CSV table of C-alpha atoms in Angstrom, one decimal:
chain,number,residue,atom,x,y,z
A,1,GLU,CA,-0.3,-0.2,0.1
A,2,ASP,CA,1.5,3.5,-1.0
A,3,GLN,CA,1.7,5.4,1.9
A,4,VAL,CA,3.8,8.2,3.6
A,5,THR,CA,4.8,8.3,7.7
A,6,GLN,CA,6.6,11.4,8.8
A,7,SER,CA,8.9,11.0,12.4
A,8,PRO,CA,9.0,12.5,15.1
A,9,GLU,CA,5.1,13.5,15.4
A,10,ALA,CA,6.1,16.6,18.0
A,11,LEU,CA,9.3,18.1,17.9
A,12,ARG,CA,10.9,20.9,20.7
A,13,LEU,CA,13.6,22.7,20.0
A,14,GLN,CA,15.6,25.6,21.4
A,15,GLU,CA,16.1,28.8,18.9
A,16,GLY,CA,19.2,28.2,17.5
A,17,GLU,CA,18.9,24.5,17.9
A,18,SER,CA,19.1,23.2,14.2
A,19,SER,CA,17.5,19.4,13.4
A,20,SER,CA,15.8,17.9,11.1
A,21,LEU,CA,12.2,16.3,9.8
A,22,ASN,CA,12.0,13.3,8.1
A,23,CYS,CA,9.4,11.8,5.4
A,24,SER,CA,9.5,8.2,5.0
A,25,TYR,CA,7.3,7.2,1.2
A,26,THR,CA,6.3,3.6,0.1
A,27,VAL,CA,5.3,4.6,-3.4
A,28,SER,CA,5.4,2.9,-6.9
A,29,GLY,CA,6.2,5.7,-9.6
A,30,LEU,CA,6.7,8.9,-7.0
A,31,ARG,CA,5.7,11.9,-9.2
A,32,GLY,CA,6.6,14.3,-6.7
A,33,LEU,CA,7.2,15.0,-3.0
A,34,PHE,CA,5.9,18.1,-1.1
A,35,TRP,CA,6.3,20.0,2.3
A,36,TYR,CA,3.8,22.4,4.0
A,37,ARG,CA,3.5,24.2,6.5
A,38,GLN,CA,0.5,24.4,8.7
A,39,ASP,CA,-0.2,27.2,11.4
A,40,PRO,CA,-3.0,26.2,14.1
A,41,GLY,CA,-6.4,26.9,12.6
A,42,LYS,CA,-5.0,27.4,9.3
A,43,GLY,CA,-4.9,25.9,5.8
A,44,PRO,CA,-1.7,24.7,4.8
A,45,GLU,CA,0.7,26.7,3.1
A,46,PHE,CA,3.3,25.0,0.3
A,47,LEU,CA,6.8,25.1,0.7
A,48,PHE,CA,8.5,23.2,-1.7
A,49,THR,CA,8.4,20.5,-4.6
A,50,LEU,CA,10.9,17.6,-5.1
A,51,TYR,CA,10.8,15.8,-8.2
A,52,SER,CA,13.8,13.3,-8.3
A,53,ALA,CA,16.5,11.7,-5.9
A,54,GLY,CA,19.1,13.6,-5.0
A,55,GLU,CA,17.0,17.0,-5.5
A,56,GLU,CA,17.3,20.3,-2.6
A,57,LYS,CA,15.5,23.4,-2.5
A,58,GLU,CA,16.2,26.3,0.2
A,59,LYS,CA,13.6,28.6,1.4
A,60,GLU,CA,15.5,30.9,4.5
A,61,ARG,CA,16.3,28.6,7.2
A,62,LEU,CA,14.6,25.5,5.6
A,63,LYS,CA,16.2,23.0,3.4
A,64,ALA,CA,14.3,20.1,1.9
A,65,THR,CA,16.3,16.8,0.5
A,66,LEU,CA,15.1,13.7,-1.3
A,67,THR,CA,16.5,10.3,-1.4
A,68,LYS,CA,14.4,7.2,-3.5
A,69,LYS,CA,12.8,6.3,-0.2
A,70,GLU,CA,12.6,9.7,2.4
A,71,SER,CA,12.9,13.4,2.2
A,72,PHE,CA,13.9,15.3,4.8
A,73,LEU,CA,13.4,19.1,6.2
A,74,HIS,CA,16.2,20.9,7.4
A,75,ILE,CA,15.9,23.4,9.7
A,76,THR,CA,18.9,25.6,10.3
A,77,ALA,CA,19.1,28.1,13.6
A,78,PRO,CA,15.5,28.0,13.8
A,79,LYS,CA,13.3,31.0,15.7
A,80,PRO,CA,10.2,30.7,17.5
A,81,GLU,CA,8.3,31.8,14.3
A,82,ASP,CA,9.5,28.4,12.7
A,83,SER,CA,7.0,26.9,15.0
A,84,ALA,CA,4.1,24.9,12.9
A,85,THR,CA,2.9,21.1,11.8
A,86,TYR,CA,4.8,20.4,9.0
A,87,LEU,CA,3.1,18.2,6.8
A,88,CYS,CA,5.0,15.9,3.8
A,89,ALA,CA,2.6,14.6,0.5
A,90,PHE,CA,3.4,12.6,-2.1
A,91,SER,CA,1.8,12.4,-6.0
A,92,GLN,CA,2.7,9.8,-8.0
A,93,GLY,CA,2.6,8.9,-12.1
A,94,GLY,CA,-0.5,8.3,-12.9
A,95,SER,CA,-2.8,10.2,-10.2
A,96,GLU,CA,-3.1,14.0,-9.6
A,97,LYS,CA,-3.9,13.3,-6.3
A,98,LEU,CA,-1.7,13.9,-3.3
A,99,VAL,CA,-1.3,11.7,-0.1
A,100,PHE,CA,-0.7,13.5,3.0
A,101,GLY,CA,1.6,12.5,6.0
A,102,LYS,CA,0.0,12.9,9.5
A,103,GLY,CA,2.6,16.1,10.1
A,104,THR,CA,5.1,17.0,12.9
A,105,LYS,CA,4.5,19.5,15.1
A,106,LEU,CA,7.4,21.7,15.5
A,107,THR,CA,7.7,24.0,18.6
A,108,VAL,CA,10.9,26.2,18.9
A,109,ASN,CA,11.3,27.8,22.3
A,110,PRO,CA,12.6,31.3,22.9
B,1,ASP,CA,-7.3,39.8,-1.5
B,2,ALA,CA,-6.6,35.2,-0.9
B,3,ASP,CA,-6.8,33.8,-3.9
B,4,VAL,CA,-8.6,30.7,-2.3
B,5,THR,CA,-11.8,32.0,-0.2
B,6,GLN,CA,-13.7,29.6,2.3
B,7,THR,CA,-17.2,30.4,3.8
B,8,PRO,CA,-18.1,30.4,6.7
B,9,ARG,CA,-14.9,30.3,8.5
B,10,ASN,CA,-17.0,28.6,11.4
B,11,ARG,CA,-20.2,26.7,11.7
B,12,ILE,CA,-22.1,25.1,14.8
B,13,THR,CA,-24.9,23.0,13.2
B,14,LYS,CA,-26.9,19.9,14.7
B,15,THR,CA,-27.1,16.7,14.0
B,16,GLY,CA,-29.8,16.2,10.7
B,17,LYS,CA,-29.4,19.4,9.6
B,18,ARG,CA,-28.3,20.3,5.8
B,19,ILE,CA,-25.0,22.3,5.5
B,20,MET,CA,-23.2,23.5,2.3
B,21,LEU,CA,-19.7,24.6,2.7
B,22,GLU,CA,-18.5,27.2,-0.5
B,23,CYS,CA,-15.1,27.4,-2.4
B,24,SER,CA,-14.0,30.2,-4.3
B,25,GLN,CA,-10.6,30.8,-6.1
B,26,THR,CA,-9.1,33.6,-8.2
B,27,LYS,CA,-6.1,31.7,-9.2
B,28,GLY,CA,-7.7,30.9,-12.5
B,29,HIS,CA,-7.2,27.0,-11.5
B,30,ASP,CA,-9.1,24.1,-13.2
B,31,ARG,CA,-8.8,21.9,-10.2
B,32,MET,CA,-10.2,22.0,-7.3
B,33,TYR,CA,-10.4,19.6,-4.3
B,34,TRP,CA,-12.4,19.1,-0.7
B,35,TYR,CA,-10.2,17.8,2.0
B,36,ARG,CA,-11.5,17.2,6.0
B,37,GLN,CA,-8.4,17.4,8.7
B,38,ASP,CA,-9.0,15.5,11.7
B,39,PRO,CA,-6.3,15.1,14.9
B,40,GLY,CA,-4.1,12.3,14.4
B,41,LEU,CA,-5.5,11.3,10.8
B,42,GLY,CA,-3.9,13.9,8.7
B,43,LEU,CA,-5.7,15.3,5.8
B,44,ARG,CA,-8.1,13.0,4.2
B,45,LEU,CA,-9.6,13.6,0.5
B,46,ILE,CA,-13.3,14.1,-0.1
B,47,TYR,CA,-14.3,14.8,-3.6
B,48,TYR,CA,-12.5,16.4,-6.4
B,49,SER,CA,-13.0,18.2,-9.5
B,50,PHE,CA,-10.8,18.6,-12.6
B,51,ASP,CA,-13.0,20.6,-14.2
B,52,VAL,CA,-16.7,21.7,-14.6
B,53,LYS,CA,-17.9,18.2,-15.5
B,54,ASP,CA,-15.6,16.2,-14.2
B,55,ILE,CA,-16.3,15.6,-10.1
B,56,ASN,CA,-14.3,12.3,-8.6
B,57,LYS,CA,-14.9,10.7,-5.2
B,58,GLY,CA,-12.0,10.5,-2.8
B,59,GLU,CA,-11.5,8.1,-0.3
B,60,ILE,CA,-13.8,8.8,2.2
B,61,SER,CA,-17.2,10.8,0.4
B,62,ASP,CA,-19.7,9.0,1.9
B,63,GLY,CA,-22.4,11.6,3.5
B,64,TYR,CA,-21.0,14.7,1.8
B,65,SER,CA,-22.0,15.8,-1.8
B,66,VAL,CA,-20.3,18.4,-4.1
B,67,SER,CA,-21.4,21.0,-6.8
B,68,ARG,CA,-19.1,22.6,-9.4
B,69,GLN,CA,-21.1,25.6,-10.3
B,70,ALA,CA,-18.1,27.3,-12.1
B,71,GLN,CA,-14.5,26.9,-13.1
B,72,ALA,CA,-13.7,29.2,-9.6
B,73,LYS,CA,-16.7,28.0,-7.4
B,74,PHE,CA,-16.6,24.5,-5.5
B,75,SER,CA,-19.4,23.5,-3.1
B,76,LEU,CA,-19.4,20.8,0.1
B,77,SER,CA,-22.7,19.7,0.8
B,78,LEU,CA,-23.5,17.5,4.1
B,79,GLU,CA,-26.9,16.8,3.3
B,80,SER,CA,-27.7,15.0,7.1
B,81,ALA,CA,-25.0,16.3,9.2
B,82,ILE,CA,-23.4,13.8,12.2
B,83,PRO,CA,-21.4,14.3,14.9
B,84,ASN,CA,-18.3,12.2,13.6
B,85,GLN,CA,-18.2,15.1,10.4
B,86,THR,CA,-16.9,17.3,13.2
B,87,ALA,CA,-13.7,18.4,11.5
B,88,LEU,CA,-11.8,21.1,10.0
B,89,TYR,CA,-12.9,21.5,6.1
B,90,PHE,CA,-10.5,22.7,3.3
B,91,CYS,CA,-10.5,23.5,-0.1
B,92,ALA,CA,-7.9,23.5,-2.9
B,93,THR,CA,-6.8,24.1,-5.9
B,94,SER,CA,-4.1,23.0,-8.9
B,95,ASP,CA,-3.2,24.0,-11.9
B,96,PRO,CA,-2.0,21.1,-14.4
B,97,ALA,CA,-0.7,23.7,-16.5
B,98,ARG,CA,2.1,25.1,-13.9
B,99,ALA,CA,4.9,23.4,-14.9
B,100,PRO,CA,6.8,22.0,-13.4
B,101,HIS,CA,4.9,22.1,-10.6
B,102,THR,CA,1.7,20.6,-11.8
B,103,ASP,CA,0.5,18.6,-8.8
B,104,THR,CA,0.9,21.1,-6.2
B,105,GLN,CA,-2.1,22.2,-4.7
B,106,TYR,CA,-2.9,25.8,-2.5
B,107,PHE,CA,-5.3,26.0,-0.2
B,108,GLY,CA,-8.1,27.9,1.5
B,109,PRO,CA,-7.9,28.9,5.0
B,110,GLY,CA,-10.5,26.4,6.6
B,111,THR,CA,-14.1,25.8,7.9
B,112,ARG,CA,-14.1,24.8,11.4
B,113,LEU,CA,-17.2,22.8,11.2
B,114,THR,CA,-19.0,21.5,14.6
B,115,VAL,CA,-21.9,18.8,14.6
B,116,LEU,CA,-23.7,18.7,17.7
């Protein structure tokens, strides 16, 4: 069964303490791997799309990477405003639908 | 102005009532989606539409119906609401012509629905 698993479920960091979030996926014919940020009570906000193993994308303190089995969202020197739930999703060949993981709730303490 | 809007933003209703949630977009995208989000379960697809004449069921369509009134409008209805339909509901859009991000979906702000 095609699925995506995110770990950890929750992560607490001190401001400036770098870390990584993991997204493991099992899918035949991966078409795209997506990262979203979601603040409480709001809609997911698009961050990155990755299409092939070895690809990397960066935005401010965030960098997303992709291998054949997983993706990482690296957070460098996080700030309290980076606190949010980060969602991972994939699409596969023959279907434009996205399959979402349950997310990692990140809290960055000042 | 937001590209994807949803109304209402919050709704409390009673079991058995008919409810309609509305989604409008100014992005010019052909594809629209409805999701629900529950704590611990993530986002699940209810219905999706690739154009005005194309409506498809998602993984959890039972108890829901949709209407695509125009390219920019996609409504979700609960014909007879029940308490386990209490959730956050999100509308999203995508544009297959938006290479290379053809599958990227853009979400509205959500509707918090409570069924008593």
